[in-house]
PDB file of C-alpha atoms and ligand atoms in Angstrom:
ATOM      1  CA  UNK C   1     156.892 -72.584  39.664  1.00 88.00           C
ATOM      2  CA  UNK C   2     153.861 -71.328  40.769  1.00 97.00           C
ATOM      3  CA  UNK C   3     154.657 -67.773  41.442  1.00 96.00           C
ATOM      4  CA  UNK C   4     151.461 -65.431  42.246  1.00 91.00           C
ATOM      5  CA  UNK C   5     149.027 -68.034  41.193  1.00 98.00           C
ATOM      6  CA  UNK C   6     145.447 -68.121  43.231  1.00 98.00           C
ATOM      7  CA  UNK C   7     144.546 -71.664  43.858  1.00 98.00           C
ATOM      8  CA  UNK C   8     141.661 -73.544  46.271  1.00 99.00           C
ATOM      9  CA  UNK C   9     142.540 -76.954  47.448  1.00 99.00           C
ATOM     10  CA  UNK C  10     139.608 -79.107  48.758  1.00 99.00           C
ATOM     11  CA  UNK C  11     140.425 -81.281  51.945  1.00 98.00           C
ATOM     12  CA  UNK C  12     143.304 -78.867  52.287  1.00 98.00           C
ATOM     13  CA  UNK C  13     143.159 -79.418  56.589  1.00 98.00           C
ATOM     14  CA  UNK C  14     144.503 -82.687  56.318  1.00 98.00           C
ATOM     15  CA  UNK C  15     146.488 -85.253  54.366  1.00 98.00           C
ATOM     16  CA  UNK C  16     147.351 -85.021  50.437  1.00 98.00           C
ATOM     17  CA  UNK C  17     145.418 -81.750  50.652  1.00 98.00           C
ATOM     18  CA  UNK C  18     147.695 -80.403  53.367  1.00 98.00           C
ATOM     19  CA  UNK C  19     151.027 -81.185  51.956  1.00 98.00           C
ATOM     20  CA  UNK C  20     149.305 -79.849  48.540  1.00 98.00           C
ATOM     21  CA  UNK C  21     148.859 -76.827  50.180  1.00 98.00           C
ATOM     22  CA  UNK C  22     152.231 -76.180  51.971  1.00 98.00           C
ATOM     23  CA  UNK C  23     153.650 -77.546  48.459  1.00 98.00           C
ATOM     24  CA  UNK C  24     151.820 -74.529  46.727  1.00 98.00           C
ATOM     25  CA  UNK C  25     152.508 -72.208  48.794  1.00 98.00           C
ATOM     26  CA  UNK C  26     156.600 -72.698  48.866  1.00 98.00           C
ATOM     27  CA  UNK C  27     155.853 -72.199  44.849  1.00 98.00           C
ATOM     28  CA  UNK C  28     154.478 -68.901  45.385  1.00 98.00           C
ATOM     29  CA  UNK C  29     150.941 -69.425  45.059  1.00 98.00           C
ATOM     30  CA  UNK C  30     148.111 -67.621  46.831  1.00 98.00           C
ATOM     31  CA  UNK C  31     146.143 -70.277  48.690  1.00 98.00           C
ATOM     32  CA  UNK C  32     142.606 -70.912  50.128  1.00 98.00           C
ATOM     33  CA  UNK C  33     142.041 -74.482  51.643  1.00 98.00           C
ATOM     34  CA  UNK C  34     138.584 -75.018  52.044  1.00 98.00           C
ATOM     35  CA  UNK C  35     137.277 -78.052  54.173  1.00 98.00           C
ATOM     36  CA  UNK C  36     134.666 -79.273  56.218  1.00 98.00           C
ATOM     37  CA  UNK C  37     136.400 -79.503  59.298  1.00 98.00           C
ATOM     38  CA  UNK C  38     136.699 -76.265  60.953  1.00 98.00           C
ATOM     39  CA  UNK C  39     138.936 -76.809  63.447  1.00 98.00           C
ATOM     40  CA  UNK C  40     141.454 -78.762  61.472  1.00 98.00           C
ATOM     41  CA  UNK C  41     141.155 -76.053  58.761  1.00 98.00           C
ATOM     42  CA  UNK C  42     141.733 -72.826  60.877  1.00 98.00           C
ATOM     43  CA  UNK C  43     144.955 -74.442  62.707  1.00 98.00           C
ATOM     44  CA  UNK C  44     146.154 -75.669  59.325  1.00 98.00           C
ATOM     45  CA  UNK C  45     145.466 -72.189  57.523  1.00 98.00           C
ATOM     46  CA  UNK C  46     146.815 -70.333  60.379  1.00 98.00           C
ATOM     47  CA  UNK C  47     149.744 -73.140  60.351  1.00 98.00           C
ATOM     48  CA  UNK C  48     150.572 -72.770  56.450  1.00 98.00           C
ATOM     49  CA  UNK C  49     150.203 -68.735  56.098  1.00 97.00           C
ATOM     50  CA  UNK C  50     147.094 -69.213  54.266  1.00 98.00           C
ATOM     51  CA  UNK C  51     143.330 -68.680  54.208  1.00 98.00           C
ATOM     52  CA  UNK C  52     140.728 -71.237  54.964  1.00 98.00           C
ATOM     53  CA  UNK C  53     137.208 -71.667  53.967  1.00 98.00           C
ATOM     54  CA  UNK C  54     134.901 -73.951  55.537  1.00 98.00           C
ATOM     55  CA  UNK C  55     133.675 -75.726  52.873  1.00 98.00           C
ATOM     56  CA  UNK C  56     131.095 -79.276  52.482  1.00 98.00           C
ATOM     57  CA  UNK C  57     131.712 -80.127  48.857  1.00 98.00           C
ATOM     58  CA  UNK C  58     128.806 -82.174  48.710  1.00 98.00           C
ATOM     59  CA  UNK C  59     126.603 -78.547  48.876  1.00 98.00           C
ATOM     60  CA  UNK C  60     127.229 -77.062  45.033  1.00 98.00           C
ATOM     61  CA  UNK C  61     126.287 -73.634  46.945  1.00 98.00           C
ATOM     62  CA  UNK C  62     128.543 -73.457  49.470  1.00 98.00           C
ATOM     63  CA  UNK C  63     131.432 -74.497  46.664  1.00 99.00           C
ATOM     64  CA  UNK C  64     130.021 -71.693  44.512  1.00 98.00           C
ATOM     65  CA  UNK C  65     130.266 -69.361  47.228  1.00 98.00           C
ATOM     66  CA  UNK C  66     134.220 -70.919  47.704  1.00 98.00           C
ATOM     67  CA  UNK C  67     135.335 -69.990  44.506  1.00 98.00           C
ATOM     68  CA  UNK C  68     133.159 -66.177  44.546  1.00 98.00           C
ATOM     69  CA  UNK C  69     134.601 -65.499  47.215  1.00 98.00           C
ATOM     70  CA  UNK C  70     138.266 -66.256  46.439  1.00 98.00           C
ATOM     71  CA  UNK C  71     137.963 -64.577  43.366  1.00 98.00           C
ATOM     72  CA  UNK C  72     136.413 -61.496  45.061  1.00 98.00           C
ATOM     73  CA  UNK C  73     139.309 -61.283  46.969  1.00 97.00           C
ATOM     74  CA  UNK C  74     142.502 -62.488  45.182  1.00 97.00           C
ATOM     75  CA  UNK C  75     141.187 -60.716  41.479  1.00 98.00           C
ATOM     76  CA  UNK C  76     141.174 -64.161  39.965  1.00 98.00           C
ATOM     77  CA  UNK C  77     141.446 -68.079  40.040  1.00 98.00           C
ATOM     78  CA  UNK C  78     144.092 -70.020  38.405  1.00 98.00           C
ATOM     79  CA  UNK C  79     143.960 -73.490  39.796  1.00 98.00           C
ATOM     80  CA  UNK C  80     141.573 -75.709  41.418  1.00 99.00           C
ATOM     81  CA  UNK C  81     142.077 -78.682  43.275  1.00 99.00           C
ATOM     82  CA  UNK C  82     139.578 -81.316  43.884  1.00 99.00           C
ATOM     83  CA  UNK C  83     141.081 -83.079  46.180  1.00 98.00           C
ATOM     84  CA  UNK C  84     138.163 -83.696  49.555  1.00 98.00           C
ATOM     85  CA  UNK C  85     137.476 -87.156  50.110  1.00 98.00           C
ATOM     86  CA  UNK C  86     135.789 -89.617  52.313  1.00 98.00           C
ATOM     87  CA  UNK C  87     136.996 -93.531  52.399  1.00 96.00           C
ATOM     88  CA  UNK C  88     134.350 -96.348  52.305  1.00 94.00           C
ATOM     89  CA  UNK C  89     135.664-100.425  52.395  1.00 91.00           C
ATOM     90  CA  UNK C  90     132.310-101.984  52.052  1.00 93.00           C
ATOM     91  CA  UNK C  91     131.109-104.253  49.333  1.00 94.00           C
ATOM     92  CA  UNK C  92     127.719-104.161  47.555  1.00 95.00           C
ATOM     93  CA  UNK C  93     125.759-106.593  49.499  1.00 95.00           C
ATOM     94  CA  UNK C  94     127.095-105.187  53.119  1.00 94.00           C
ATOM     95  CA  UNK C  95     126.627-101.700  52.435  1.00 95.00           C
ATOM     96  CA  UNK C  96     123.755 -99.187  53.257  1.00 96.00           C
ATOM     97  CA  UNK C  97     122.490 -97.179  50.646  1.00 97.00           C
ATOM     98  CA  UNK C  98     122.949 -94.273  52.910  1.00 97.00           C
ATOM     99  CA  UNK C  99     126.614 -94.479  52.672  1.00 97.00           C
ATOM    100  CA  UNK C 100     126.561 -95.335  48.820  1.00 97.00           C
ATOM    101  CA  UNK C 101     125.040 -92.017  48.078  1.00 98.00           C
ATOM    102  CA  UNK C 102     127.534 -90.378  50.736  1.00 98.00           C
ATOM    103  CA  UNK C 103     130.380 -91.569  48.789  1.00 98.00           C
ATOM    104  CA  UNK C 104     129.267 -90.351  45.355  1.00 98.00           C
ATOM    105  CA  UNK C 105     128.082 -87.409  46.848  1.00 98.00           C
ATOM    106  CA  UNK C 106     131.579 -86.224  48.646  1.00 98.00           C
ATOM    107  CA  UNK C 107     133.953 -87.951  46.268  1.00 98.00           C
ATOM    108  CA  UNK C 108     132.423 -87.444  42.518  1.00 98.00           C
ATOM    109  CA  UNK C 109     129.606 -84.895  42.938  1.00 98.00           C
ATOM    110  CA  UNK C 110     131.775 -82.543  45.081  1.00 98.00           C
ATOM    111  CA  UNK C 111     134.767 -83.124  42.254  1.00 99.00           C
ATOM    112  CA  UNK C 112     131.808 -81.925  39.877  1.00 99.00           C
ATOM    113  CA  UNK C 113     130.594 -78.835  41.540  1.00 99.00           C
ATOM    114  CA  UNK C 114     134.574 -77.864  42.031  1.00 99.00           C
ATOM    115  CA  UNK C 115     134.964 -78.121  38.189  1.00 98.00           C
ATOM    116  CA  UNK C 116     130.964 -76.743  37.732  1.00 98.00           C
ATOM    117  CA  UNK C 117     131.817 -73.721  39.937  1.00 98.00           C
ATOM    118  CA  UNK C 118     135.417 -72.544  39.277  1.00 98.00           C
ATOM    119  CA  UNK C 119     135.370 -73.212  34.872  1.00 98.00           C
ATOM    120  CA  UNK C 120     133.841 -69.636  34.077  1.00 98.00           C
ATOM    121  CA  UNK C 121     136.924 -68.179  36.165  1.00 98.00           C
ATOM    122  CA  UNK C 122     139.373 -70.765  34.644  1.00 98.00           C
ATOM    123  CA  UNK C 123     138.695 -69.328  31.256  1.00 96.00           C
ATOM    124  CA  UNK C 124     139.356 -65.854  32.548  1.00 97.00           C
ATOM    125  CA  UNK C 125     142.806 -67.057  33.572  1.00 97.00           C
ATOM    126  CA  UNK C 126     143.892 -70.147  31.527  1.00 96.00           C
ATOM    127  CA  UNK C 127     144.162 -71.651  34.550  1.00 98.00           C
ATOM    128  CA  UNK C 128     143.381 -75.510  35.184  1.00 98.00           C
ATOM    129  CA  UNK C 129     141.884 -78.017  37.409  1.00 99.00           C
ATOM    130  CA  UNK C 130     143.853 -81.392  39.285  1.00 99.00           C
ATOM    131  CA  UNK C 131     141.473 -83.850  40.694  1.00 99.00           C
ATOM    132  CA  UNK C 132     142.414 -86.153  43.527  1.00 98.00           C
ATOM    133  CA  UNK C 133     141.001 -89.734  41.835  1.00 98.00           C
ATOM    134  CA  UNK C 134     142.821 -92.877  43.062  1.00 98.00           C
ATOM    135  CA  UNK C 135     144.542 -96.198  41.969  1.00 98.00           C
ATOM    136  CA  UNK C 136     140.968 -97.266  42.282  1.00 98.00           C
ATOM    137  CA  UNK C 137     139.423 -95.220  39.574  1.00 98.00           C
ATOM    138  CA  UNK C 138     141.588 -96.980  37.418  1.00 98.00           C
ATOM    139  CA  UNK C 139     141.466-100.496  38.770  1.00 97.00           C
ATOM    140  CA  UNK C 140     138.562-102.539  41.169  1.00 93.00           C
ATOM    141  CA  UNK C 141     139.141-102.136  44.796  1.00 87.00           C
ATOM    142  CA  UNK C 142     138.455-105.423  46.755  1.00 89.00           C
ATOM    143  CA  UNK C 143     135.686-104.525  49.073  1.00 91.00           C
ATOM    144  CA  UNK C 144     135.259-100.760  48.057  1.00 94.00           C
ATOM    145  CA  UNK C 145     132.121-100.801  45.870  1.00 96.00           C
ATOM    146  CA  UNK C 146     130.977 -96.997  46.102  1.00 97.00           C
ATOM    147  CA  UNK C 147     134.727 -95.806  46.368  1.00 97.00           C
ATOM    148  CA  UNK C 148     135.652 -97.308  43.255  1.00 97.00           C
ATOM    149  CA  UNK C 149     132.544 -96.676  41.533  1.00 97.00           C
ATOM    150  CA  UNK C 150     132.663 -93.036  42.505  1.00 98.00           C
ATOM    151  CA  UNK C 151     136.783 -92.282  41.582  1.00 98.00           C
ATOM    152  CA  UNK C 152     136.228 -94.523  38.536  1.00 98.00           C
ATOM    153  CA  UNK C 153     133.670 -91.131  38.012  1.00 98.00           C
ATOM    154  CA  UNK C 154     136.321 -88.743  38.830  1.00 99.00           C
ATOM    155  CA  UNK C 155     138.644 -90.360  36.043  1.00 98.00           C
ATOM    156  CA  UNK C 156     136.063 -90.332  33.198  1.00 98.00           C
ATOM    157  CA  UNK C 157     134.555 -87.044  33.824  1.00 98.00           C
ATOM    158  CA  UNK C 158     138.442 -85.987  34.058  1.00 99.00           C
ATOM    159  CA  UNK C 159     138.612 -86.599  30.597  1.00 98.00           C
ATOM    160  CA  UNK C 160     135.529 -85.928  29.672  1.00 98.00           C
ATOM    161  CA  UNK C 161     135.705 -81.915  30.462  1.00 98.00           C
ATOM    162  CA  UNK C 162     139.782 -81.562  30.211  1.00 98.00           C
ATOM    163  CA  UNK C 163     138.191 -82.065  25.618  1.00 98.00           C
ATOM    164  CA  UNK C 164     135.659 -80.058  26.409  1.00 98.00           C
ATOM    165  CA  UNK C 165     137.692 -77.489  27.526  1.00 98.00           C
ATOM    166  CA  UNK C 166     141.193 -77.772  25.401  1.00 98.00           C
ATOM    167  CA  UNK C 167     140.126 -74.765  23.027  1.00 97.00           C
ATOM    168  CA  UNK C 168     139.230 -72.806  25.824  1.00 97.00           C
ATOM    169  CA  UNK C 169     142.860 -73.145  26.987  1.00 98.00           C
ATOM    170  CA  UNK C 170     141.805 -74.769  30.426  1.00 98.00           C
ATOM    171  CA  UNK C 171     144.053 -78.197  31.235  1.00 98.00           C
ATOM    172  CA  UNK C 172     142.516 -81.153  33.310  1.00 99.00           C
ATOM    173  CA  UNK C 173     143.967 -83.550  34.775  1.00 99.00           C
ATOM    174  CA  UNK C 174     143.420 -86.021  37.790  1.00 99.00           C
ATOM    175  CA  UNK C 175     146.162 -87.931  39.989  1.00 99.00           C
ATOM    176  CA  UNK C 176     145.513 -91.525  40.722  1.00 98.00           C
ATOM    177  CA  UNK C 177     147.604 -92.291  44.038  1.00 98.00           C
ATOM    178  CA  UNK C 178     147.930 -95.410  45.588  1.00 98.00           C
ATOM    179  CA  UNK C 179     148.021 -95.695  49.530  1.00 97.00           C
ATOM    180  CA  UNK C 180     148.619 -93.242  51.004  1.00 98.00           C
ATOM    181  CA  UNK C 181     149.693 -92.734  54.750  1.00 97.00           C
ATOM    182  CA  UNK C 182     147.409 -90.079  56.013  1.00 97.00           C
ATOM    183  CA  UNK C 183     144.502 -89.988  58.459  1.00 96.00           C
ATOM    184  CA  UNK C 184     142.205 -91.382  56.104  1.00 96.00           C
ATOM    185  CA  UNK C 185     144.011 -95.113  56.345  1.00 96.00           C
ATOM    186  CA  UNK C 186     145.269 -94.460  59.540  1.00 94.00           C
ATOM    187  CA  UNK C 187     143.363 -97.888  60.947  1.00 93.00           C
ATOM    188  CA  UNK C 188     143.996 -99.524  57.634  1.00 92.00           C
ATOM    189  CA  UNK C 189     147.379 -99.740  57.885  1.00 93.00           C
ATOM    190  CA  UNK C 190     147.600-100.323  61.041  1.00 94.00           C
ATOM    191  CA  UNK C 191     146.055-104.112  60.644  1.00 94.00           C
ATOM    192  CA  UNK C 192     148.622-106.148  59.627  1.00 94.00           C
ATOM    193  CA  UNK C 193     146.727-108.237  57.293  1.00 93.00           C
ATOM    194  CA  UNK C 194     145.714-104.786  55.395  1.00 92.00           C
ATOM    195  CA  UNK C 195     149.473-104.596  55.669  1.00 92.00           C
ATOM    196  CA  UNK C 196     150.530-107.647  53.796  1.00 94.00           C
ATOM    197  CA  UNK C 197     147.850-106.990  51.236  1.00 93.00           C
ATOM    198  CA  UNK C 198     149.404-103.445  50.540  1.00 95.00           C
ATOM    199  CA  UNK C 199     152.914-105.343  50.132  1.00 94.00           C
ATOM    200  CA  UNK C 200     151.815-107.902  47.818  1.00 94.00           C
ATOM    201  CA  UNK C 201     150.243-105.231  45.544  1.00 95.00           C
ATOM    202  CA  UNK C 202     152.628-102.296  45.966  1.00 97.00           C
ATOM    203  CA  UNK C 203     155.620-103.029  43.440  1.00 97.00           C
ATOM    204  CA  UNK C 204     157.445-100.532  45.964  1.00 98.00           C
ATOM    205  CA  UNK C 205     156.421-102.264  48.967  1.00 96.00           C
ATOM    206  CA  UNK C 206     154.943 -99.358  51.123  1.00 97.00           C
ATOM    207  CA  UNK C 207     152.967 -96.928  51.287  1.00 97.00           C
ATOM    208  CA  UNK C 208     153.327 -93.531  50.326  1.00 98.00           C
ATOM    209  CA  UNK C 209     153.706 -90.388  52.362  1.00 98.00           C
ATOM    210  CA  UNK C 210     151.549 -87.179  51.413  1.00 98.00           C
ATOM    211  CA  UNK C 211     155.185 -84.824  50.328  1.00 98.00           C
ATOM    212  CA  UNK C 212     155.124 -87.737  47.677  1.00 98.00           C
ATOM    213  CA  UNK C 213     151.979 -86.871  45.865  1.00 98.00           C
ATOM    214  CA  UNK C 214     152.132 -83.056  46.145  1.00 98.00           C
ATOM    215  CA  UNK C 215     154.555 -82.384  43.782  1.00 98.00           C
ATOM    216  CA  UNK C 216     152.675 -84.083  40.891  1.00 98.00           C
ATOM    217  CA  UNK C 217     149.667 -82.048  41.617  1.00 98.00           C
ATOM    218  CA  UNK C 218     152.034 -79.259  41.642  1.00 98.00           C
ATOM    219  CA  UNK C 219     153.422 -79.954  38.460  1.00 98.00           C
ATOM    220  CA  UNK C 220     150.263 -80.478  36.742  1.00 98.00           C
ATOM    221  CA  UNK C 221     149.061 -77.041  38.004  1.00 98.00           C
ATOM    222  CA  UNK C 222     152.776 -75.257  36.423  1.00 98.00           C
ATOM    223  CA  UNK C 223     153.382 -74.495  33.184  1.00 97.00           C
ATOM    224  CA  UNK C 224     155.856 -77.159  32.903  1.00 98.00           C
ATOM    225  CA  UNK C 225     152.808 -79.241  32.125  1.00 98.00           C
ATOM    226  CA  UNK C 226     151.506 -76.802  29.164  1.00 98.00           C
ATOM    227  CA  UNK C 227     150.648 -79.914  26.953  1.00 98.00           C
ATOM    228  CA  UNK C 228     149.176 -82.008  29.249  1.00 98.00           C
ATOM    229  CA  UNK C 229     145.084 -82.395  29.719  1.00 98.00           C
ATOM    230  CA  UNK C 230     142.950 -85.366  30.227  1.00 98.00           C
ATOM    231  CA  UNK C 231     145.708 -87.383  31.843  1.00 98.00           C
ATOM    232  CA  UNK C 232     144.943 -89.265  35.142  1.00 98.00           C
ATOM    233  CA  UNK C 233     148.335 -90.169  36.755  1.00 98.00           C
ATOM    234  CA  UNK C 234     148.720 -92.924  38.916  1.00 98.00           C
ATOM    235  CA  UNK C 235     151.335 -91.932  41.786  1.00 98.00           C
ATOM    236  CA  UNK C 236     151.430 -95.102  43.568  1.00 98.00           C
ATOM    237  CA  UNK C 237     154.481 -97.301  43.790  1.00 98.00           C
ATOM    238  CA  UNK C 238     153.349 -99.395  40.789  1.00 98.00           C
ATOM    239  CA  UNK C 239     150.191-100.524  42.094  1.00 97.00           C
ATOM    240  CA  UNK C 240     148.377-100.446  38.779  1.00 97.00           C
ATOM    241  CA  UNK C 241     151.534-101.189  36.118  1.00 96.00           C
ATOM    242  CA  UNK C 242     150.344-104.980  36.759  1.00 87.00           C
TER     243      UNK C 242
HETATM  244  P1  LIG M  21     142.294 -87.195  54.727  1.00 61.32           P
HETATM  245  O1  LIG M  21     141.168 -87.819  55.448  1.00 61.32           O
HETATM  246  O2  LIG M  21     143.600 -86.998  55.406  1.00 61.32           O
HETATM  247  O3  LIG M  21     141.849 -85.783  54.120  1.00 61.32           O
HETATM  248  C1  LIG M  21     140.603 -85.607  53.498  1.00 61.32           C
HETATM  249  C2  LIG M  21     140.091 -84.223  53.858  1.00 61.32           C
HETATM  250  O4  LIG M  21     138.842 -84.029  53.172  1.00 61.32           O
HETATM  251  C3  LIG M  21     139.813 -84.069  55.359  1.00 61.32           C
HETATM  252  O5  LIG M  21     140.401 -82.891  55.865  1.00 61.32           O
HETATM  253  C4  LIG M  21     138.295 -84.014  55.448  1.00 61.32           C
HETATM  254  O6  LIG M  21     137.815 -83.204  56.507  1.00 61.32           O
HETATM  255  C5  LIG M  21     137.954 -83.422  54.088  1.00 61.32           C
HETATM  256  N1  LIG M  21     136.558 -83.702  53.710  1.00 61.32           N
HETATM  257  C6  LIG M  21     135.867 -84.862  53.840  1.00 61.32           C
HETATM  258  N2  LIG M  21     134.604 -84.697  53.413  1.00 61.32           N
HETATM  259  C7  LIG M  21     134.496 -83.413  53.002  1.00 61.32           C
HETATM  260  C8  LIG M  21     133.436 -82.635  52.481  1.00 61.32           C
HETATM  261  N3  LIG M  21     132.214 -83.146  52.295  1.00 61.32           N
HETATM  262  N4  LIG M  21     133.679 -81.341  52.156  1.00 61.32           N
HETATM  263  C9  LIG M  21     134.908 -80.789  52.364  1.00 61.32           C
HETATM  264  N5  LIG M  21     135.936 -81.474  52.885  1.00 61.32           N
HETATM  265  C10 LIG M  21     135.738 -82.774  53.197  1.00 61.32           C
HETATM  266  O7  LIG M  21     142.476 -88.089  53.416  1.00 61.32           O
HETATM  267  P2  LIG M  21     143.545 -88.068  52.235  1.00 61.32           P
HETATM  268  O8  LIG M  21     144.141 -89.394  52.200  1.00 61.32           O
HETATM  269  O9  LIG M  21     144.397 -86.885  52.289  1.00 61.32           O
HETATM  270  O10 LIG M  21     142.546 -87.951  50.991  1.00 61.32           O
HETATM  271  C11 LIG M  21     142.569 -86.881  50.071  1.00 61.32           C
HETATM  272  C12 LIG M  21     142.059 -87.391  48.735  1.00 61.32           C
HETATM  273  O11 LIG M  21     142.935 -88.394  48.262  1.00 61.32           O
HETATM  274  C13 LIG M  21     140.679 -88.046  48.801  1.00 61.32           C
HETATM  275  O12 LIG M  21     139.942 -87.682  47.661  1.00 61.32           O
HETATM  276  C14 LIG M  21     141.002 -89.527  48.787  1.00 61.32           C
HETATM  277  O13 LIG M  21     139.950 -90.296  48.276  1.00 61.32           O
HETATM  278  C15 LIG M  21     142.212 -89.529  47.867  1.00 61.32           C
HETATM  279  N6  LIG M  21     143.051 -90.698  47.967  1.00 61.32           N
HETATM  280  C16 LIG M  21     143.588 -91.074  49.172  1.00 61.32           C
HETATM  281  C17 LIG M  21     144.358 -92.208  49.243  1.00 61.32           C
HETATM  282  C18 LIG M  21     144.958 -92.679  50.517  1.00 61.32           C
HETATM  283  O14 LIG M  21     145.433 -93.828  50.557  1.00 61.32           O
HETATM  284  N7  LIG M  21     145.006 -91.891  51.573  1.00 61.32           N
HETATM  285  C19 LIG M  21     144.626 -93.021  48.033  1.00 61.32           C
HETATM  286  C20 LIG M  21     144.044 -92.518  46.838  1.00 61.32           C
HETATM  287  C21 LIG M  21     143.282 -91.399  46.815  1.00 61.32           C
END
């Protein structure tokens, strides 16, 4: 489905961005994960077949240098995936500003720069954009101020730039999953009280694995979605259908 396509995915050593990546590349696509954690990254690329990037998406140059240099060496860019993320489960009055401007700086500026960055190529290609947003960019998060605040960004500016792009042929689109069992709520779901919570507001009483969102960002990035821009899709056990 996505045969020779060149794509980047963000936060592609670990998690939703990993399974996005191995996803891809069983589709046929030409992938660069690019990530902050070196390590993590260079097993993972070496891992996957594919080529890694170290990456801190909160720095709009070293994203710009990302997609330059993919393009320089793959000819061209046809998807990118905004998908790096950092958790954050603190509410207004306990948190540090410090880690306020942390979050929005990772999680909606670095979704920004990713879209900033890789649109001039984009239009080259047709190609299109899938940002990683979350159950809470549609909905409050109890306790998760800046988190919220910051995908709630993701899901507007989704929309924003998938009609500000439609006549240049470039489709955006966001996914909007719920939990998610991956090292970011490793600890989370291992308290038992987290637990129950999940339960109680998880229609499909668990969480979900990261093989469960990658084929939706998959999709979105095929053809198969040709008429589909500006949607954010919640993946996530019918968290948000009450
Ligand atoms: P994860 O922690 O497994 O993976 C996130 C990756 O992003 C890591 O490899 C990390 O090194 C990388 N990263 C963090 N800061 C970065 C930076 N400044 N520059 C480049 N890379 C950076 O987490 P997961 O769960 O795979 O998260 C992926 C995305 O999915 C995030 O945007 C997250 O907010 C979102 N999400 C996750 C959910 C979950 O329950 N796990 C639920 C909804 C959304």
């Amino acid at each position: 489905m996505l045969d020779s396509k060149v794509a980047i995915i963000t936060g592609g050593a670990s998690g939703i961005g990993r399974a996005t990546a191995a996803e891809f590349i069983a589709e046929g696509a030409e992938v660069v994960i690019a990530d902050i954690d070196e390590d993590r990254g260079t097993a993972v690329a070496e891992e996957l077949g594919c080529e890694f990037v170290r990456t801190d998406v909160s720095e709009y140059d070293q994203v710009d240098e990302l997609v330059e240099s993919t393009v320089q060496e793959h000819g061209r860019l046809d998807v990118m995936v905004n998908n790096a993320g950092i958790g954050s489960e603190t509410s207004i009055e306990e948190m540090e500003l410090e880690e306020w401007h942390r979050v929005v700086e990772v999680d909606l500026s670095g979704v920004m720069y990713g879209m900033k960055a890789s649109l001039p190529h984009l239009d080259e290609s047709d190609g299109c954009i899938i940002n990683t947003a979350s159950i809470y960019g549609l909905v409050g998060g109890k306790g998760a101020a800046s988190y919220s605040a910051a995908k709630g960004g993701v899901v507007n500016l989704t929309q924003q730039v998938a009609i500000d792009y439609a006549d240049e042929g470039i489709r955006v689109n966001s996914v909007c999953p719920g939990f998610v069992d991956t090292p970011m709520t490793e600890e989370l779901l291992e308290s038992e009280r987290f637990y129950s919570f999940l339960e109680a507001n998880t229609p499909m009483d668990r969480p979900a694995q990261p093989e469960e969102i990658a084929p939706v960002i998959a999709f979105l990035a095929s053809e198969k979605a040709s008429y589909m821009t500006g949607a954010n899709v919640p993946v996530d056990g019918g968290w948000t259908a009450h």
